[in-house]
Amino acid sequence: MATLKHLGSKNADYGAAEQYLLFEHDEFTMKPVLDENGRLIPREDYRLSTLNCGGEDFAVACMRSNLRYEKNQRREDVKSHHYIISFDPRDGPDNGLTVDRAQALGEQFCKEHFPRPSGPCLHPPGRA
């Protein structure tokens, strides 16, 4: 059985949200993890899709959507929503859940619930 957790963010830097999805972050400080040369470390395994972006960069699509619908214009507005769907580790062996199937379920959830730009992303458990 999966559990769903929601986090709202008032950060207007949509590129930062994308960076969080693509690169390793410390699970306690939420700051990017850097290699010995000071560069960001890409996540080892992840799946990332962008939906409802009209072929544009995710961050640009989010900003255009906000302007079009006159949303998220004030500092105190929530700019993005992070939904975490956590699957039970037994769903793999017991129900045949694979990372690709889990990503497809995340994409389906976004298509059904979010008409605006979204970026369903899957990464291994235990990593912030």
Short mmCIF file of C-alpha atoms in Angstrom, two decimals:
data_model
loop_
_atom_site.label_atom_id
_atom_site.label_comp_id
_atom_site.label_asym_id
_atom_site.label_seq_id
_atom_site.Cartn_x
_atom_site.Cartn_y
_atom_site.Cartn_z
CA MET A 1 0.00 0.00 0.00
CA ALA A 2 1.31 3.46 -0.88
CA THR A 3 1.26 6.51 1.35
CA LEU A 4 0.97 10.09 0.10
CA LYS A 5 2.63 13.12 1.70
CA HIS A 6 2.23 16.75 0.60
CA LEU A 7 4.67 19.63 1.06
CA GLY A 8 4.00 23.19 -0.11
CA SER A 9 6.79 25.60 -1.02
CA LYS A 10 6.79 29.39 -1.26
CA ASN A 11 10.08 29.40 -3.17
CA ALA A 12 9.54 31.17 -6.50
CA ASP A 13 12.70 29.63 -7.97
CA TYR A 14 11.25 26.75 -9.97
CA GLY A 15 14.75 25.87 -11.13
CA ALA A 16 15.59 25.05 -7.50
CA ALA A 17 12.75 22.51 -7.41
CA GLU A 18 14.10 20.91 -10.56
CA GLN A 19 17.63 20.92 -9.10
CA TYR A 20 16.33 19.13 -5.99
CA LEU A 21 14.85 16.39 -8.18
CA LEU A 22 17.99 15.88 -10.26
CA PHE A 23 20.79 16.13 -7.68
CA GLU A 24 21.62 14.53 -4.32
CA HIS A 25 20.60 16.54 -1.23
CA ASP A 26 21.42 16.06 2.44
CA GLU A 27 18.30 14.56 4.00
CA PHE A 28 18.65 16.67 7.18
CA THR A 29 19.75 20.10 5.90
CA MET A 30 18.12 19.73 2.45
CA LYS A 31 21.21 21.38 0.96
CA PRO A 32 22.81 19.98 -2.21
CA VAL A 33 25.59 17.43 -1.70
CA LEU A 34 28.78 18.42 -3.51
CA ASP A 35 31.64 16.26 -4.75
CA GLU A 36 35.31 16.88 -3.89
CA ASN A 37 35.46 19.54 -6.63
CA GLY A 38 32.42 21.44 -5.35
CA ARG A 39 30.08 20.22 -8.09
CA LEU A 40 26.54 18.94 -7.64
CA ILE A 41 26.22 15.14 -7.57
CA PRO A 42 23.52 13.76 -9.89
CA ARG A 43 21.11 11.30 -8.35
CA GLU A 44 22.13 7.74 -9.16
CA ASP A 45 18.74 6.54 -10.30
CA TYR A 46 15.70 8.63 -11.03
CA ARG A 47 12.86 9.03 -13.50
CA LEU A 48 11.67 12.55 -14.36
CA SER A 49 8.84 13.60 -16.63
CA THR A 50 7.36 16.98 -17.37
CA LEU A 51 3.64 17.26 -18.04
CA ASN A 52 1.59 20.18 -19.37
CA CYS A 53 4.71 22.20 -20.22
CA GLY A 54 3.97 22.68 -23.92
CA GLY A 55 7.53 21.76 -24.89
CA GLU A 56 9.00 24.47 -22.66
CA ASP A 57 11.44 24.16 -19.79
CA PHE A 58 9.61 23.17 -16.58
CA ALA A 59 10.50 26.39 -14.73
CA VAL A 60 9.43 28.59 -17.66
CA ALA A 61 6.17 26.66 -18.05
CA CYS A 62 5.41 27.16 -14.33
CA MET A 63 6.02 30.91 -14.55
CA ARG A 64 3.88 31.26 -17.70
CA SER A 65 1.08 29.24 -16.10
CA ASN A 66 1.13 31.47 -13.02
CA LEU A 67 0.90 34.58 -15.17
CA ARG A 68 -1.88 33.14 -17.30
CA TYR A 69 -4.01 32.11 -14.34
CA GLU A 70 -2.91 35.04 -12.13
CA LYS A 71 -1.68 32.66 -9.44
CA ASN A 72 1.31 32.73 -7.08
CA GLN A 73 2.04 36.42 -7.58
CA ARG A 74 2.42 37.38 -3.92
CA ARG A 75 5.38 36.53 -1.72
CA GLU A 76 3.23 34.55 0.74
CA ASP A 77 1.62 32.38 -1.96
CA VAL A 78 2.56 28.71 -2.18
CA LYS A 79 4.46 28.45 -5.47
CA SER A 80 4.81 24.70 -5.80
CA HIS A 81 3.55 21.49 -4.29
CA HIS A 82 5.67 18.42 -3.63
CA TYR A 83 3.70 15.21 -3.37
CA ILE A 84 5.62 12.19 -2.14
CA ILE A 85 4.14 8.81 -2.94
CA SER A 86 5.91 6.13 -0.91
CA PHE A 87 5.36 2.52 -1.82
CA ASP A 88 5.72 -0.36 0.58
CA PRO A 89 8.98 -2.25 -0.15
CA ARG A 90 6.91 -5.45 -0.39
CA ASP A 91 5.01 -4.02 -3.38
CA GLY A 92 7.92 -5.10 -5.59
CA PRO A 93 8.03 -8.81 -4.80
CA ASP A 94 4.36 -9.16 -3.78
CA ASN A 95 2.71 -7.06 -6.51
CA GLY A 96 5.31 -6.78 -9.27
CA LEU A 97 5.89 -3.05 -8.77
CA THR A 98 8.94 -1.83 -10.70
CA VAL A 99 10.49 1.65 -10.75
CA ASP A 100 9.07 2.22 -14.22
CA ARG A 101 5.58 1.18 -13.10
CA ALA A 102 5.85 3.41 -10.01
CA GLN A 103 6.83 6.34 -12.27
CA ALA A 104 3.89 5.59 -14.56
CA LEU A 105 1.56 5.65 -11.54
CA GLY A 106 2.99 9.04 -10.51
CA GLU A 107 2.46 10.39 -14.03
CA GLN A 108 -1.11 9.07 -14.04
CA PHE A 109 -1.77 10.73 -10.67
CA CYS A 110 -0.47 14.07 -11.98
CA LYS A 111 -2.48 13.85 -15.21
CA GLU A 112 -5.67 13.16 -13.26
CA HIS A 113 -5.19 15.83 -10.58
CA PHE A 114 -3.01 18.66 -11.95
CA PRO A 115 -3.99 20.56 -15.12
CA ARG A 116 -0.95 22.85 -14.81
CA PRO A 117 2.76 22.06 -15.32
CA SER A 118 4.01 19.19 -13.20
CA GLY A 119 7.18 17.17 -12.94
CA PRO A 120 6.60 13.65 -11.67
CA CYS A 121 9.92 12.27 -10.48
CA LEU A 122 10.89 8.96 -8.95
CA HIS A 123 14.05 8.35 -6.97
CA PRO A 124 15.14 5.52 -4.68
CA PRO A 125 13.86 5.51 -1.08
CA GLY A 126 16.02 6.84 1.71
CA ARG A 127 17.37 9.76 -0.30
CA ALA A 128 16.10 13.27 0.26
#
